[in-house]
């Protein structure tokens, strides 16, 4: 039972498989985001109701992440991921034939369940099967697949919906998903380092409670919630703003704005490298400040300012996400995968709440209302970062005190 090493044919096949998997999952998940104005017009629903086509998927995905992570301990890694990808692709195709908005929401709810099968397990598989020195490269390729899939799903669906219709766009993404699922299944070897275990609900619950008792992790979970809530809201309702006067942009042009999220591939690396130099707290504050700057610029009326605002906000969002996720792993001393699952749970809950709540602010107050809501989220983020710094200083002081006590004891001996 050998580990997978960088530079080998098996590494290339595995990385290709997970790139395809990330592409599949995030293209399907975010394919409806640029279509919200289209759904509002075609189904005669408000922006807040239209946003449920994304929000309901992410909230169900959040809940399902914890379930699938536990199921994979019993059923194995590859079977759950493969079934998840095929089922998600088929549901995406079926959703394209929805005769009304309620039916569309039913399919998007089911997608929230099936899509969770991949992100809940992918990191566990890579962590088990990859050689430690090769893990960083493999994880980077997987996350690149996530980013490119998310951008592709948004841009492609918006452009095709403008040229043809949203049904064709969604069906095409589902077909591409099936192709990705086939690539994944054919290229990924079955787990060799994994042994199935019986589920013990008591252990699962006790470890979860211990994570929630940690004030530092609670602050980090809160940061995950607020950064995703703000990110989804700004991209959801900027689409509405730019298709209305004075901009009157077509759906295809608005969809191209999602390409700015590619900057996340750079800002994640940028933040990760600077954490070692400046520390997590400073980089988290800088990243949140960059997003806040982008939000302020969005209040200026020109189209250039709107594009610049989205670019800066996305840069800060991905940088914040990088710092926070690495901090969760460092903060959780045991059951790290469960701590990550809890972070992702709050992260996607934030997506659902921010995405839908923003619709009410848009309908009531326009863009100034949406921006005000996001500003409140970011202020909570600054508060969480400050609280987290205090908790970290307290932990360092405890460790130093314990070390001094131990040294004093040995000195007497």
mmCIF file of C-alpha atoms in Angstrom:
data_model
loop_
_atom_site.group_PDB
_atom_site.id
_atom_site.type_symbol
_atom_site.label_atom_id
_atom_site.label_comp_id
_atom_site.label_asym_id
_atom_site.label_seq_id
_atom_site.Cartn_x
_atom_site.Cartn_y
_atom_site.Cartn_z
ATOM 1 C CA UNK A 1 0.000 0.000 0.000
ATOM 2 C CA UNK A 2 2.087 2.880 -1.315
ATOM 3 C CA UNK A 3 1.448 6.597 -0.926
ATOM 4 C CA UNK A 4 0.980 8.725 -4.047
ATOM 5 C CA UNK A 5 4.039 10.848 -4.809
ATOM 6 C CA UNK A 6 4.474 13.985 -6.890
ATOM 7 C CA UNK A 7 5.929 13.398 -10.360
ATOM 8 C CA UNK A 8 4.508 9.894 -10.803
ATOM 9 C CA UNK A 9 1.837 8.902 -13.360
ATOM 10 C CA UNK A 10 -0.468 7.997 -10.454
ATOM 11 C CA UNK A 11 -0.090 11.505 -8.990
ATOM 12 C CA UNK A 12 -1.009 13.072 -12.336
ATOM 13 C CA UNK A 13 -4.092 10.846 -12.673
ATOM 14 C CA UNK A 14 -5.191 11.553 -9.111
ATOM 15 C CA UNK A 15 -4.701 15.306 -9.455
ATOM 16 C CA UNK A 16 -6.575 15.313 -12.762
ATOM 17 C CA UNK A 17 -9.403 13.384 -11.120
ATOM 18 C CA UNK A 18 -9.760 15.881 -8.283
ATOM 19 C CA UNK A 19 -9.454 18.864 -10.610
ATOM 20 C CA UNK A 20 -12.410 17.419 -12.571
ATOM 21 C CA UNK A 21 -14.267 16.738 -9.327
ATOM 22 C CA UNK A 22 -13.848 20.295 -8.040
ATOM 23 C CA UNK A 23 -14.903 21.649 -11.425
ATOM 24 C CA UNK A 24 -18.042 19.477 -11.426
ATOM 25 C CA UNK A 25 -19.155 20.389 -7.910
ATOM 26 C CA UNK A 26 -18.693 24.138 -8.010
ATOM 27 C CA UNK A 27 -19.894 24.657 -11.595
ATOM 28 C CA UNK A 28 -23.200 23.000 -10.675
ATOM 29 C CA UNK A 29 -23.468 24.729 -7.287
ATOM 30 C CA UNK A 30 -22.991 28.292 -8.562
ATOM 31 C CA UNK A 31 -24.620 27.942 -11.994
ATOM 32 C CA UNK A 32 -27.782 29.726 -10.805
ATOM 33 C CA UNK A 33 -26.086 32.803 -9.288
ATOM 34 C CA UNK A 34 -26.025 34.902 -12.496
ATOM 35 C CA UNK A 35 -29.519 33.657 -13.389
ATOM 36 C CA UNK A 36 -31.303 35.295 -10.441
ATOM 37 C CA UNK A 37 -32.601 38.262 -12.514
ATOM 38 C CA UNK A 38 -33.712 35.776 -15.205
ATOM 39 C CA UNK A 39 -35.686 33.731 -12.661
ATOM 40 C CA UNK A 40 -37.261 36.909 -11.239
ATOM 41 C CA UNK A 41 -38.484 37.896 -14.703
ATOM 42 C CA UNK A 42 -39.547 34.460 -15.966
ATOM 43 C CA UNK A 43 -41.196 33.123 -12.810
ATOM 44 C CA UNK A 44 -42.406 36.511 -11.494
ATOM 45 C CA UNK A 45 -40.691 36.157 -8.116
ATOM 46 C CA UNK A 46 -38.891 38.738 -5.972
ATOM 47 C CA UNK A 47 -35.084 38.920 -5.808
ATOM 48 C CA UNK A 48 -35.142 37.382 -2.304
ATOM 49 C CA UNK A 49 -37.236 34.419 -3.494
ATOM 50 C CA UNK A 50 -35.129 34.041 -6.658
ATOM 51 C CA UNK A 51 -31.990 33.850 -4.505
ATOM 52 C CA UNK A 52 -33.343 30.665 -2.921
ATOM 53 C CA UNK A 53 -32.197 28.805 -6.052
ATOM 54 C CA UNK A 54 -28.691 29.209 -4.621
ATOM 55 C CA UNK A 55 -29.362 29.706 -0.906
ATOM 56 C CA UNK A 56 -31.469 26.576 -0.433
ATOM 57 C CA UNK A 57 -28.744 24.493 -2.084
ATOM 58 C CA UNK A 58 -25.977 25.858 0.127
ATOM 59 C CA UNK A 59 -27.929 25.488 3.402
ATOM 60 C CA UNK A 60 -28.759 21.846 2.633
ATOM 61 C CA UNK A 61 -25.165 21.282 1.499
ATOM 62 C CA UNK A 62 -23.957 22.703 4.835
ATOM 63 C CA UNK A 63 -26.045 20.215 6.807
ATOM 64 C CA UNK A 64 -25.155 17.316 4.523
ATOM 65 C CA UNK A 65 -21.393 17.924 4.803
ATOM 66 C CA UNK A 66 -21.336 16.595 8.357
ATOM 67 C CA UNK A 67 -23.475 13.574 7.428
ATOM 68 C CA UNK A 68 -21.407 12.568 4.386
ATOM 69 C CA UNK A 69 -18.154 12.936 6.291
ATOM 70 C CA UNK A 70 -19.410 10.330 8.765
ATOM 71 C CA UNK A 71 -20.885 8.025 6.092
ATOM 72 C CA UNK A 72 -17.580 7.876 4.236
ATOM 73 C CA UNK A 73 -15.973 6.396 7.364
ATOM 74 C CA UNK A 74 -18.250 3.385 6.856
ATOM 75 C CA UNK A 75 -18.828 3.188 3.081
ATOM 76 C CA UNK A 76 -15.396 4.268 1.870
ATOM 77 C CA UNK A 77 -14.086 7.396 0.129
ATOM 78 C CA UNK A 78 -14.225 6.802 -3.630
ATOM 79 C CA UNK A 79 -17.708 5.193 -3.852
ATOM 80 C CA UNK A 80 -19.384 8.075 -2.001
ATOM 81 C CA UNK A 81 -17.598 10.731 -4.087
ATOM 82 C CA UNK A 82 -18.369 9.007 -7.415
ATOM 83 C CA UNK A 83 -22.046 8.497 -6.603
ATOM 84 C CA UNK A 84 -22.263 12.093 -5.403
ATOM 85 C CA UNK A 85 -20.887 13.463 -8.687
ATOM 86 C CA UNK A 86 -23.093 11.328 -10.944
ATOM 87 C CA UNK A 87 -26.249 12.050 -8.924
ATOM 88 C CA UNK A 88 -25.513 15.801 -8.883
ATOM 89 C CA UNK A 89 -24.993 15.894 -12.653
ATOM 90 C CA UNK A 90 -28.248 14.035 -13.328
ATOM 91 C CA UNK A 91 -30.185 16.308 -10.971
ATOM 92 C CA UNK A 92 -28.713 19.373 -12.680
ATOM 93 C CA UNK A 93 -29.967 18.106 -16.041
ATOM 94 C CA UNK A 94 -33.420 17.350 -14.600
ATOM 95 C CA UNK A 95 -33.567 20.827 -13.034
ATOM 96 C CA UNK A 96 -33.274 22.305 -16.537
ATOM 97 C CA UNK A 97 -36.716 20.871 -17.341
ATOM 98 C CA UNK A 98 -38.439 22.460 -14.328
ATOM 99 C CA UNK A 99 -41.856 23.792 -15.395
ATOM 100 C CA UNK A 100 -42.072 26.229 -12.469
ATOM 101 C CA UNK A 101 -39.937 27.789 -9.766
ATOM 102 C CA UNK A 102 -41.147 25.413 -7.049
ATOM 103 C CA UNK A 103 -39.980 22.401 -9.042
ATOM 104 C CA UNK A 104 -36.631 24.086 -9.645
ATOM 105 C CA UNK A 105 -36.240 24.590 -5.890
ATOM 106 C CA UNK A 106 -37.016 20.912 -5.251
ATOM 107 C CA UNK A 107 -34.202 19.855 -7.582
ATOM 108 C CA UNK A 108 -31.830 22.443 -6.121
ATOM 109 C CA UNK A 109 -32.657 21.136 -2.630
ATOM 110 C CA UNK A 110 -31.774 17.587 -3.690
ATOM 111 C CA UNK A 111 -28.575 18.964 -5.233
ATOM 112 C CA UNK A 112 -27.604 20.368 -1.843
ATOM 113 C CA UNK A 113 -27.603 16.793 -0.521
ATOM 114 C CA UNK A 114 -25.726 15.139 -3.378
ATOM 115 C CA UNK A 115 -23.135 17.891 -3.906
ATOM 116 C CA UNK A 116 -21.928 17.542 -0.300
ATOM 117 C CA UNK A 117 -20.496 14.094 -1.008
ATOM 118 C CA UNK A 118 -17.363 15.487 -2.619
ATOM 119 C CA UNK A 119 -16.103 18.418 -0.455
ATOM 120 C CA UNK A 120 -16.885 16.454 2.712
ATOM 121 C CA UNK A 121 -14.485 13.676 1.689
ATOM 122 C CA UNK A 122 -11.974 15.038 -0.854
ATOM 123 C CA UNK A 123 -9.533 16.482 1.684
ATOM 124 C CA UNK A 124 -9.695 13.338 3.809
ATOM 125 C CA UNK A 125 -8.861 11.163 0.783
ATOM 126 C CA UNK A 126 -5.935 13.351 -0.266
ATOM 127 C CA UNK A 127 -4.635 13.524 3.288
ATOM 128 C CA UNK A 128 -4.679 9.719 3.551
ATOM 129 C CA UNK A 129 -3.398 8.703 0.129
ATOM 130 C CA UNK A 130 -0.853 11.433 -0.678
ATOM 131 C CA UNK A 131 2.758 11.526 0.423
ATOM 132 C CA UNK A 132 3.153 14.437 2.867
ATOM 133 C CA UNK A 133 5.540 16.307 0.542
ATOM 134 C CA UNK A 134 3.103 15.968 -2.351
ATOM 135 C CA UNK A 135 -0.061 16.941 -0.493
ATOM 136 C CA UNK A 136 0.293 20.712 -0.939
ATOM 137 C CA UNK A 137 0.526 20.483 -4.729
ATOM 138 C CA UNK A 138 -2.388 18.052 -4.936
ATOM 139 C CA UNK A 139 -4.553 20.207 -2.680
ATOM 140 C CA UNK A 140 -3.702 23.267 -4.750
ATOM 141 C CA UNK A 141 -4.835 21.568 -7.953
ATOM 142 C CA UNK A 142 -8.070 20.476 -6.308
ATOM 143 C CA UNK A 143 -8.789 24.010 -5.053
ATOM 144 C CA UNK A 144 -7.944 25.352 -8.526
ATOM 145 C CA UNK A 145 -10.607 23.034 -9.909
ATOM 146 C CA UNK A 146 -13.046 24.450 -7.360
ATOM 147 C CA UNK A 147 -12.244 28.042 -8.351
ATOM 148 C CA UNK A 148 -12.322 27.449 -12.106
ATOM 149 C CA UNK A 149 -15.513 25.390 -11.843
ATOM 150 C CA UNK A 150 -17.214 28.106 -9.811
ATOM 151 C CA UNK A 151 -16.225 30.833 -12.261
ATOM 152 C CA UNK A 152 -17.091 28.704 -15.303
ATOM 153 C CA UNK A 153 -20.517 27.781 -13.929
ATOM 154 C CA UNK A 154 -21.364 31.434 -13.334
ATOM 155 C CA UNK A 155 -19.999 32.858 -16.603
ATOM 156 C CA UNK A 156 -21.185 30.020 -18.858
ATOM 157 C CA UNK A 157 -24.740 29.877 -17.510
ATOM 158 C CA UNK A 158 -25.174 33.647 -17.739
ATOM 159 C CA UNK A 159 -23.880 33.910 -21.301
ATOM 160 C CA UNK A 160 -25.791 30.896 -22.622
ATOM 161 C CA UNK A 161 -28.972 32.044 -20.881
ATOM 162 C CA UNK A 162 -28.651 35.387 -22.672
ATOM 163 C CA UNK A 163 -27.953 33.809 -26.069
ATOM 164 C CA UNK A 164 -30.343 30.841 -25.838
ATOM 165 C CA UNK A 165 -32.108 30.184 -22.508
ATOM 166 C CA UNK A 166 -31.363 29.218 -18.915
ATOM 167 C CA UNK A 167 -32.658 25.673 -19.457
ATOM 168 C CA UNK A 168 -30.039 24.911 -22.096
ATOM 169 C CA UNK A 169 -27.317 26.454 -19.914
ATOM 170 C CA UNK A 170 -28.199 24.304 -16.917
ATOM 171 C CA UNK A 171 -28.548 21.110 -18.950
ATOM 172 C CA UNK A 172 -25.160 21.719 -20.595
ATOM 173 C CA UNK A 173 -23.492 22.148 -17.200
ATOM 174 C CA UNK A 174 -25.096 18.887 -16.079
ATOM 175 C CA UNK A 175 -23.689 17.072 -19.131
ATOM 176 C CA UNK A 176 -20.235 18.502 -18.445
ATOM 177 C CA UNK A 177 -20.673 17.287 -14.886
ATOM 178 C CA UNK A 178 -21.317 13.742 -16.086
ATOM 179 C CA UNK A 179 -18.158 13.872 -18.198
ATOM 180 C CA UNK A 180 -16.225 15.102 -15.140
ATOM 181 C CA UNK A 181 -17.683 12.277 -13.047
ATOM 182 C CA UNK A 182 -16.516 9.699 -15.600
ATOM 183 C CA UNK A 183 -13.012 11.245 -15.674
ATOM 184 C CA UNK A 184 -12.925 11.174 -11.874
ATOM 185 C CA UNK A 185 -14.030 7.546 -11.543
ATOM 186 C CA UNK A 186 -11.667 6.241 -14.235
ATOM 187 C CA UNK A 187 -8.591 8.094 -12.950
ATOM 188 C CA UNK A 188 -8.933 7.764 -9.178
ATOM 189 C CA UNK A 189 -7.706 4.607 -7.504
ATOM 190 C CA UNK A 190 -9.657 3.136 -4.623
ATOM 191 C CA UNK A 191 -8.449 4.031 -1.130
ATOM 192 C CA UNK A 192 -5.494 1.982 0.050
ATOM 193 C CA UNK A 193 -4.736 3.747 3.326
ATOM 194 C CA UNK A 194 -8.338 3.823 4.536
ATOM 195 C CA UNK A 195 -10.057 1.312 6.796
ATOM 196 C CA UNK A 196 -13.807 1.509 7.365
ATOM 197 C CA UNK A 197 -15.049 2.048 10.901
ATOM 198 C CA UNK A 198 -18.330 1.735 12.711
ATOM 199 C CA UNK A 199 -19.966 5.062 13.501
ATOM 200 C CA UNK A 200 -19.967 6.051 17.154
ATOM 201 C CA UNK A 201 -22.461 8.848 17.676
ATOM 202 C CA UNK A 202 -21.225 9.538 21.207
ATOM 203 C CA UNK A 203 -17.652 10.220 20.082
ATOM 204 C CA UNK A 204 -18.891 12.390 17.216
ATOM 205 C CA UNK A 205 -21.067 14.510 19.502
ATOM 206 C CA UNK A 206 -18.484 14.873 22.293
ATOM 207 C CA UNK A 207 -15.766 16.046 19.903
ATOM 208 C CA UNK A 208 -18.190 18.491 18.290
ATOM 209 C CA UNK A 209 -19.108 19.926 21.682
ATOM 210 C CA UNK A 210 -15.422 20.333 22.574
ATOM 211 C CA UNK A 211 -14.877 22.363 19.391
ATOM 212 C CA UNK A 212 -17.856 24.585 20.158
ATOM 213 C CA UNK A 213 -16.583 25.195 23.700
ATOM 214 C CA UNK A 214 -13.345 26.633 22.316
ATOM 215 C CA UNK A 215 -13.854 30.443 22.085
ATOM 216 C CA UNK A 216 -11.152 30.726 19.414
ATOM 217 C CA UNK A 217 -12.892 28.241 17.140
ATOM 218 C CA UNK A 218 -16.219 29.966 17.741
ATOM 219 C CA UNK A 219 -14.725 33.239 16.521
ATOM 220 C CA UNK A 220 -13.295 31.453 13.465
ATOM 221 C CA UNK A 221 -16.646 29.825 12.688
ATOM 222 C CA UNK A 222 -18.219 33.292 12.935
ATOM 223 C CA UNK A 223 -15.654 34.702 10.505
ATOM 224 C CA UNK A 224 -16.428 31.901 8.037
ATOM 225 C CA UNK A 225 -20.118 32.791 8.305
ATOM 226 C CA UNK A 226 -19.743 36.526 7.742
ATOM 227 C CA UNK A 227 -17.192 36.475 4.907
ATOM 228 C CA UNK A 228 -19.290 34.063 2.848
ATOM 229 C CA UNK A 229 -22.545 35.887 3.644
ATOM 230 C CA UNK A 230 -21.095 39.148 2.360
ATOM 231 C CA UNK A 231 -19.442 37.580 -0.688
ATOM 232 C CA UNK A 232 -22.599 35.895 -1.956
ATOM 233 C CA UNK A 233 -24.701 39.001 -1.286
ATOM 234 C CA UNK A 234 -22.445 41.396 -3.197
ATOM 235 C CA UNK A 235 -22.276 39.146 -6.268
ATOM 236 C CA UNK A 236 -25.969 38.188 -6.128
ATOM 237 C CA UNK A 237 -27.304 41.737 -6.180
ATOM 238 C CA UNK A 238 -24.647 43.496 -8.215
ATOM 239 C CA UNK A 239 -26.190 41.524 -11.089
ATOM 240 C CA UNK A 240 -29.550 43.175 -10.447
ATOM 241 C CA UNK A 241 -27.938 46.622 -10.134
ATOM 242 C CA UNK A 242 -26.080 46.385 -13.439
ATOM 243 C CA UNK A 243 -29.009 45.097 -15.510
ATOM 244 C CA UNK A 244 -31.051 48.142 -14.470
ATOM 245 C CA UNK A 245 -30.650 51.851 -15.416
ATOM 246 C CA UNK A 246 -28.296 53.624 -15.784
ATOM 247 C CA UNK A 247 -26.145 50.631 -16.799
ATOM 248 C CA UNK A 248 -28.665 48.396 -18.634
ATOM 249 C CA UNK A 249 -26.056 45.685 -19.215
ATOM 250 C CA UNK A 250 -27.073 42.423 -20.848
ATOM 251 C CA UNK A 251 -27.111 39.220 -18.811
ATOM 252 C CA UNK A 252 -24.106 37.977 -20.805
ATOM 253 C CA UNK A 253 -22.000 41.042 -19.934
ATOM 254 C CA UNK A 254 -22.981 40.887 -16.260
ATOM 255 C CA UNK A 255 -21.996 37.216 -16.146
ATOM 256 C CA UNK A 256 -18.488 38.085 -17.328
ATOM 257 C CA UNK A 257 -18.026 40.060 -14.096
ATOM 258 C CA UNK A 258 -17.727 36.766 -12.230
ATOM 259 C CA UNK A 259 -14.372 36.286 -13.963
ATOM 260 C CA UNK A 260 -12.911 38.624 -11.323
ATOM 261 C CA UNK A 261 -13.184 35.713 -8.872
ATOM 262 C CA UNK A 262 -10.216 34.135 -10.642
ATOM 263 C CA UNK A 263 -8.177 36.651 -8.637
ATOM 264 C CA UNK A 264 -8.864 34.402 -5.667
ATOM 265 C CA UNK A 265 -6.290 31.930 -7.006
ATOM 266 C CA UNK A 266 -3.668 34.666 -6.545
ATOM 267 C CA UNK A 267 -4.918 36.262 -3.324
ATOM 268 C CA UNK A 268 -5.050 32.886 -1.559
ATOM 269 C CA UNK A 269 -1.366 32.306 -2.315
ATOM 270 C CA UNK A 270 -0.568 35.954 -1.460
ATOM 271 C CA UNK A 271 -2.210 35.678 1.958
ATOM 272 C CA UNK A 272 -0.792 32.244 2.703
ATOM 273 C CA UNK A 273 2.780 33.393 2.094
ATOM 274 C CA UNK A 274 2.422 36.526 4.189
ATOM 275 C CA UNK A 275 0.925 34.742 7.185
ATOM 276 C CA UNK A 276 4.396 33.451 8.055
ATOM 277 C CA UNK A 277 5.820 36.986 7.925
ATOM 278 C CA UNK A 278 3.046 39.070 9.514
ATOM 279 C CA UNK A 279 1.005 36.511 11.489
ATOM 280 C CA UNK A 280 -2.560 35.319 11.058
ATOM 281 C CA UNK A 281 -4.284 38.107 12.970
ATOM 282 C CA UNK A 282 -2.680 40.936 11.002
ATOM 283 C CA UNK A 283 -3.320 39.201 7.666
ATOM 284 C CA UNK A 284 -6.937 38.526 8.579
ATOM 285 C CA UNK A 285 -7.478 42.185 9.461
ATOM 286 C CA UNK A 286 -5.755 43.333 6.242
ATOM 287 C CA UNK A 287 -7.860 40.936 4.164
ATOM 288 C CA UNK A 288 -11.119 42.099 5.755
ATOM 289 C CA UNK A 289 -10.044 45.723 5.238
ATOM 290 C CA UNK A 290 -9.449 45.077 1.513
ATOM 291 C CA UNK A 291 -12.990 43.702 1.195
ATOM 292 C CA UNK A 292 -14.372 46.679 3.141
ATOM 293 C CA UNK A 293 -12.534 49.059 0.799
ATOM 294 C CA UNK A 294 -14.093 47.311 -2.187
ATOM 295 C CA UNK A 295 -17.532 47.652 -0.599
ATOM 296 C CA UNK A 296 -17.074 51.405 -0.113
ATOM 297 C CA UNK A 297 -15.975 51.825 -3.743
ATOM 298 C CA UNK A 298 -19.173 50.032 -4.865
ATOM 299 C CA UNK A 299 -21.163 53.052 -3.640
ATOM 300 C CA UNK A 300 -19.628 55.204 -6.390
ATOM 301 C CA UNK A 301 -21.817 55.289 -9.467
ATOM 302 C CA UNK A 302 -19.513 54.518 -12.411
ATOM 303 C CA UNK A 303 -19.319 51.091 -14.035
ATOM 304 C CA UNK A 304 -15.536 51.070 -13.555
ATOM 305 C CA UNK A 305 -16.028 51.550 -9.802
ATOM 306 C CA UNK A 306 -18.456 48.618 -9.670
ATOM 307 C CA UNK A 307 -15.957 46.312 -11.414
ATOM 308 C CA UNK A 308 -13.081 47.536 -9.216
ATOM 309 C CA UNK A 309 -15.257 47.049 -6.134
ATOM 310 C CA UNK A 310 -16.033 43.421 -7.021
ATOM 311 C CA UNK A 311 -12.363 42.740 -7.762
ATOM 312 C CA UNK A 312 -11.170 44.130 -4.429
ATOM 313 C CA UNK A 313 -13.959 42.431 -2.515
ATOM 314 C CA UNK A 314 -13.147 39.050 -4.096
ATOM 315 C CA UNK A 315 -9.427 39.534 -3.396
ATOM 316 C CA UNK A 316 -10.089 40.213 0.272
ATOM 317 C CA UNK A 317 -12.637 37.418 0.543
ATOM 318 C CA UNK A 318 -10.318 34.678 -0.740
ATOM 319 C CA UNK A 319 -7.430 35.991 1.358
ATOM 320 C CA UNK A 320 -9.634 35.988 4.488
ATOM 321 C CA UNK A 321 -10.817 32.485 3.673
ATOM 322 C CA UNK A 322 -7.237 31.233 3.343
ATOM 323 C CA UNK A 323 -6.181 32.700 6.692
ATOM 324 C CA UNK A 324 -9.295 31.500 8.537
ATOM 325 C CA UNK A 325 -9.222 27.906 7.252
ATOM 326 C CA UNK A 326 -5.540 27.479 8.096
ATOM 327 C CA UNK A 327 -6.218 28.970 11.541
ATOM 328 C CA UNK A 328 -8.997 26.422 12.193
ATOM 329 C CA UNK A 329 -6.579 23.590 11.466
ATOM 330 C CA UNK A 330 -3.935 25.119 13.747
ATOM 331 C CA UNK A 331 -6.400 25.903 16.542
ATOM 332 C CA UNK A 332 -8.095 22.471 16.693
ATOM 333 C CA UNK A 333 -5.728 20.157 18.527
ATOM 334 C CA UNK A 334 -7.865 17.040 17.942
ATOM 335 C CA UNK A 335 -10.464 15.928 15.389
ATOM 336 C CA UNK A 336 -9.240 18.521 12.902
ATOM 337 C CA UNK A 337 -11.426 17.204 10.067
ATOM 338 C CA UNK A 338 -14.542 17.692 12.171
ATOM 339 C CA UNK A 339 -13.466 21.227 13.079
ATOM 340 C CA UNK A 340 -13.060 21.928 9.356
ATOM 341 C CA UNK A 341 -16.525 20.461 8.698
ATOM 342 C CA UNK A 342 -18.046 22.755 11.335
ATOM 343 C CA UNK A 343 -16.291 25.729 9.747
ATOM 344 C CA UNK A 344 -17.653 24.756 6.311
ATOM 345 C CA UNK A 345 -21.103 24.264 7.832
ATOM 346 C CA UNK A 346 -21.189 27.862 9.117
ATOM 347 C CA UNK A 347 -19.541 29.042 5.895
ATOM 348 C CA UNK A 348 -22.364 27.684 3.741
ATOM 349 C CA UNK A 349 -25.046 28.729 6.222
ATOM 350 C CA UNK A 350 -23.641 32.232 5.819
ATOM 351 C CA UNK A 351 -23.952 31.876 2.059
ATOM 352 C CA UNK A 352 -27.638 30.988 2.365
ATOM 353 C CA UNK A 353 -28.569 33.657 4.897
ATOM 354 C CA UNK A 354 -26.534 36.466 3.330
ATOM 355 C CA UNK A 355 -27.692 35.583 -0.171
ATOM 356 C CA UNK A 356 -31.396 35.646 0.689
ATOM 357 C CA UNK A 357 -31.386 38.404 3.320
ATOM 358 C CA UNK A 358 -29.699 40.684 0.800
ATOM 359 C CA UNK A 359 -32.761 40.339 -1.439
ATOM 360 C CA UNK A 360 -34.962 42.063 1.126
ATOM 361 C CA UNK A 361 -32.465 44.927 1.482
ATOM 362 C CA UNK A 362 -32.265 45.223 -2.309
ATOM 363 C CA UNK A 363 -36.056 45.360 -2.690
ATOM 364 C CA UNK A 364 -36.435 47.865 0.144
ATOM 365 C CA UNK A 365 -33.417 50.145 -0.226
ATOM 366 C CA UNK A 366 -31.578 49.298 -3.460
ATOM 367 C CA UNK A 367 -27.807 48.950 -3.587
ATOM 368 C CA UNK A 368 -27.220 51.191 -0.558
ATOM 369 C CA UNK A 369 -29.268 48.730 1.501
ATOM 370 C CA UNK A 370 -27.268 45.710 0.321
ATOM 371 C CA UNK A 371 -23.982 47.530 0.935
ATOM 372 C CA UNK A 372 -25.122 48.530 4.418
ATOM 373 C CA UNK A 373 -25.985 44.932 5.276
ATOM 374 C CA UNK A 374 -22.581 43.696 4.062
ATOM 375 C CA UNK A 375 -20.863 46.473 6.029
ATOM 376 C CA UNK A 376 -22.507 45.172 9.213
ATOM 377 C CA UNK A 377 -21.261 41.659 8.400
ATOM 378 C CA UNK A 378 -17.722 42.939 7.924
ATOM 379 C CA UNK A 379 -17.834 44.919 11.177
ATOM 380 C CA UNK A 380 -18.798 41.697 12.958
ATOM 381 C CA UNK A 381 -15.819 40.101 11.204
ATOM 382 C CA UNK A 382 -13.476 42.771 12.620
ATOM 383 C CA UNK A 383 -14.959 42.158 16.077
ATOM 384 C CA UNK A 384 -14.399 38.389 15.735
ATOM 385 C CA UNK A 385 -10.800 38.967 14.614
ATOM 386 C CA UNK A 386 -10.163 41.173 17.645
ATOM 387 C CA UNK A 387 -11.700 38.611 20.005
ATOM 388 C CA UNK A 388 -9.667 35.873 18.375
ATOM 389 C CA UNK A 389 -6.454 37.832 18.973
ATOM 390 C CA UNK A 390 -7.277 38.121 22.687
ATOM 391 C CA UNK A 391 -7.970 34.382 22.935
ATOM 392 C CA UNK A 392 -4.707 33.566 21.161
ATOM 393 C CA UNK A 393 -2.720 35.855 23.496
ATOM 394 C CA UNK A 394 -4.354 34.153 26.467
ATOM 395 C CA UNK A 395 -3.397 30.721 25.119
ATOM 396 C CA UNK A 396 0.216 31.821 24.566
ATOM 397 C CA UNK A 397 0.342 33.207 28.120
ATOM 398 C CA UNK A 398 -1.007 29.902 29.485
ATOM 399 C CA UNK A 399 1.603 27.904 27.574
ATOM 400 C CA UNK A 400 4.413 30.197 28.746
ATOM 401 C CA UNK A 401 3.210 29.993 32.355
ATOM 402 C CA UNK A 402 3.014 26.209 32.203
ATOM 403 C CA UNK A 403 6.491 26.066 30.664
ATOM 404 C CA UNK A 404 7.937 28.352 33.350
ATOM 405 C CA UNK A 405 6.330 26.253 36.084
ATOM 406 C CA UNK A 406 7.761 23.093 34.585
ATOM 407 C CA UNK A 407 11.248 24.616 34.300
ATOM 408 C CA UNK A 408 11.047 25.799 37.913
ATOM 409 C CA UNK A 409 10.071 22.298 39.009
ATOM 410 C CA UNK A 410 13.013 20.729 37.179
ATOM 411 C CA UNK A 411 15.300 23.418 38.594
ATOM 412 C CA UNK A 412 14.391 22.404 42.141
ATOM 413 C CA UNK A 413 14.914 18.774 41.262
#
